[in-house]
Short mmCIF file of the C-alpha atoms (twelve columns), coordinates in Angstrom:
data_MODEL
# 
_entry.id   MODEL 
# 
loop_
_atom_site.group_PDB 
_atom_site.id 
_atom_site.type_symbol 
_atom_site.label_atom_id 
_atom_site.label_alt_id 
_atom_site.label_comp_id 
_atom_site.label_asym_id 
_atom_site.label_seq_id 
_atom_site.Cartn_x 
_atom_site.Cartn_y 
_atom_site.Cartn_z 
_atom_site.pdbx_PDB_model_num 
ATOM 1  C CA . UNK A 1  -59.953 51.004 -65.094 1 
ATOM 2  C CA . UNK A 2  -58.981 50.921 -68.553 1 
ATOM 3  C CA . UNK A 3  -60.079 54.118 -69.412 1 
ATOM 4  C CA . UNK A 4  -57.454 55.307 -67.205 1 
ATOM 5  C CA . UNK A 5  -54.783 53.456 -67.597 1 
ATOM 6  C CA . UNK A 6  -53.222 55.515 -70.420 1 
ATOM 7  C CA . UNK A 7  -53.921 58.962 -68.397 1 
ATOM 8  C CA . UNK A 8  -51.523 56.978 -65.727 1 
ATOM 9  C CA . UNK A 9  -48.880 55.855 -68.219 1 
ATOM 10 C CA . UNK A 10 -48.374 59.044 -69.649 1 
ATOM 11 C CA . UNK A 11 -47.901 60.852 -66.081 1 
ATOM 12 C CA . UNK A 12 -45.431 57.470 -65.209 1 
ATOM 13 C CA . UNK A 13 -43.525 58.722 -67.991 1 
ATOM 14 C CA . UNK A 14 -43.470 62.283 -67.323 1 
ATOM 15 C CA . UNK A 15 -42.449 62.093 -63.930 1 
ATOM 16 C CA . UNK A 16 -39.687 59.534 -64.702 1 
ATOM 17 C CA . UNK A 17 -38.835 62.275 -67.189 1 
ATOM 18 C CA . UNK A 18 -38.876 64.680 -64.610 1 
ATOM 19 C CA . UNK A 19 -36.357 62.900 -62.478 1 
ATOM 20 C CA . UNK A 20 -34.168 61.636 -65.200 1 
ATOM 21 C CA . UNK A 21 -33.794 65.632 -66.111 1 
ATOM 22 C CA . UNK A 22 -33.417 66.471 -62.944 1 
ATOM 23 C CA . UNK A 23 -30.927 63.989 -61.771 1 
ATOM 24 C CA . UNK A 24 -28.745 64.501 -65.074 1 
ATOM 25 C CA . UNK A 25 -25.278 65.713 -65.171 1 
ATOM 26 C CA . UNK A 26 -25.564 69.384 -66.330 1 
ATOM 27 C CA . UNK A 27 -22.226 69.034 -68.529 1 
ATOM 28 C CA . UNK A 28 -23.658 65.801 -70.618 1 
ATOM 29 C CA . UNK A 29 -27.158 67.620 -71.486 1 
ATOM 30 C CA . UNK A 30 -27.297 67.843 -75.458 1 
ATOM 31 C CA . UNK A 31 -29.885 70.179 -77.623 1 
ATOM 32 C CA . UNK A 32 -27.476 73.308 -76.727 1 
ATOM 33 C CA . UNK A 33 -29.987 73.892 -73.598 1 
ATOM 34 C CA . UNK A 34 -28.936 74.334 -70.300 1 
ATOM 35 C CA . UNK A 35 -30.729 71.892 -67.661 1 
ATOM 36 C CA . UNK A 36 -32.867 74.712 -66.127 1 
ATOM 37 C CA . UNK A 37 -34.134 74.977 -69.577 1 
ATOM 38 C CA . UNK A 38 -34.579 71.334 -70.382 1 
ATOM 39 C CA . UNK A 39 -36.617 70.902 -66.955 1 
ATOM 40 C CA . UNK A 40 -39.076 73.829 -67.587 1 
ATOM 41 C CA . UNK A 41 -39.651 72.196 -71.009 1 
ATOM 42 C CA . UNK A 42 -40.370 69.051 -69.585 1 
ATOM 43 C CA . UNK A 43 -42.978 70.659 -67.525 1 
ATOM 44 C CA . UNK A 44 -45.095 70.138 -70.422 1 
ATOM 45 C CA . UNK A 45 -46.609 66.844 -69.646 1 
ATOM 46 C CA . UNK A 46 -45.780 65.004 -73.183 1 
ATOM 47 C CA . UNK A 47 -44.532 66.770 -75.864 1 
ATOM 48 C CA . UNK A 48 -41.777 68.439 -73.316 1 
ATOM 49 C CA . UNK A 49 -41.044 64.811 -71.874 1 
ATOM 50 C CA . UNK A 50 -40.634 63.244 -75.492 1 
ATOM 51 C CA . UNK A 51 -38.124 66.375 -76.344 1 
ATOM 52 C CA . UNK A 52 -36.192 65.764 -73.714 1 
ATOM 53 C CA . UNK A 53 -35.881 62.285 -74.296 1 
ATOM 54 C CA . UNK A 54 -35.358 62.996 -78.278 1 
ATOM 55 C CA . UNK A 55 -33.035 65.574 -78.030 1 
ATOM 56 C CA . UNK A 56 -31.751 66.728 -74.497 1 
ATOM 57 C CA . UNK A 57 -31.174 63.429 -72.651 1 
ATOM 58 C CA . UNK A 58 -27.501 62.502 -72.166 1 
ATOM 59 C CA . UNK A 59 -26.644 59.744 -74.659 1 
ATOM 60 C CA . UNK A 60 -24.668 57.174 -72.066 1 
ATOM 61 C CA . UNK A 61 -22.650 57.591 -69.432 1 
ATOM 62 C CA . UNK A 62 -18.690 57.255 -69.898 1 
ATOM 63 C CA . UNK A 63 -17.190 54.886 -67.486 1 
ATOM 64 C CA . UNK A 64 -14.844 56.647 -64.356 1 
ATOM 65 C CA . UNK A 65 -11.309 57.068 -65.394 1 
ATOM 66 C CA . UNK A 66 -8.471  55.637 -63.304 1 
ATOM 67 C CA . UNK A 67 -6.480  58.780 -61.643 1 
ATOM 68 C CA . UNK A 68 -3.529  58.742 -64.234 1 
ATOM 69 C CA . UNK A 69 -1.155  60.063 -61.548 1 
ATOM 70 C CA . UNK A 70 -1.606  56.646 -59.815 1 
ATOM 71 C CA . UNK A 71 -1.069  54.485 -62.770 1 
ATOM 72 C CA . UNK A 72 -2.739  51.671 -61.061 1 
ATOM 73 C CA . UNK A 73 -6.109  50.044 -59.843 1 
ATOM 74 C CA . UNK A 74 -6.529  48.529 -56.273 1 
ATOM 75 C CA . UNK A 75 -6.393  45.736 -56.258 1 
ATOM 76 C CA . UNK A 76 -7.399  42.468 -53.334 1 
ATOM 77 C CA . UNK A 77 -4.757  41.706 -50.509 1 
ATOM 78 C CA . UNK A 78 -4.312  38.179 -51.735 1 
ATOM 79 C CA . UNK A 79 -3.654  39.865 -55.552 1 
ATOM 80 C CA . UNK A 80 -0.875  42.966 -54.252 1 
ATOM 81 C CA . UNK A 81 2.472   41.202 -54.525 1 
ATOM 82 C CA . UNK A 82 3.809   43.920 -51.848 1 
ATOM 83 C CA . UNK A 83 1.228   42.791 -49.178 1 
ATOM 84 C CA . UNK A 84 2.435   39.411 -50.135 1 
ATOM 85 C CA . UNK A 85 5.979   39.773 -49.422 1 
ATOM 86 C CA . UNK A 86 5.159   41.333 -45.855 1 
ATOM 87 C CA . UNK A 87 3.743   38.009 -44.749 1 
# 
């Protein structure tokens, strides 16, 4: 069992590669590669998963911006002062 145990690490980590590429936003891909690209590197089992990881994996996601043409967040029923002065 421990003779195998790093043959199924290493394809944990390439198919969690595999999905992380593949479930990436397209516009947030770095290295200058499109995501078609960066998946058919990956293909390679560990030195494609490590470059993706390295070099083509979005850095963080940015948090969702409030529309700016609402100017304002919902907000509870109890909290909105105009639901409050209907009761």
């Amino acid at each position: 069992m421990l003779r195998v145990l790093p043959y199924l690490l290493v394809l944990v980590f390439w198919l969690y590669g595999m999905v992380d590429c593949a479930l990436s936003d397209r516009r947030q891909v770095r290295g200058g590669l499109s995501k078609t690209t960066w998946f058919l590197i990956s293909v390679l089992p560990v030195v494609g998963i490590v470059l993706w990881f390295v070099l083509g994996r979005p850095r963080g996601t940015t948090p969702p911006r409030a529309d700016k043409g609402q100017g304002r967040r919902p907000v509870a029923p109890d909290d909105d002062p105009d639901f409050l002065r209907g009761l």
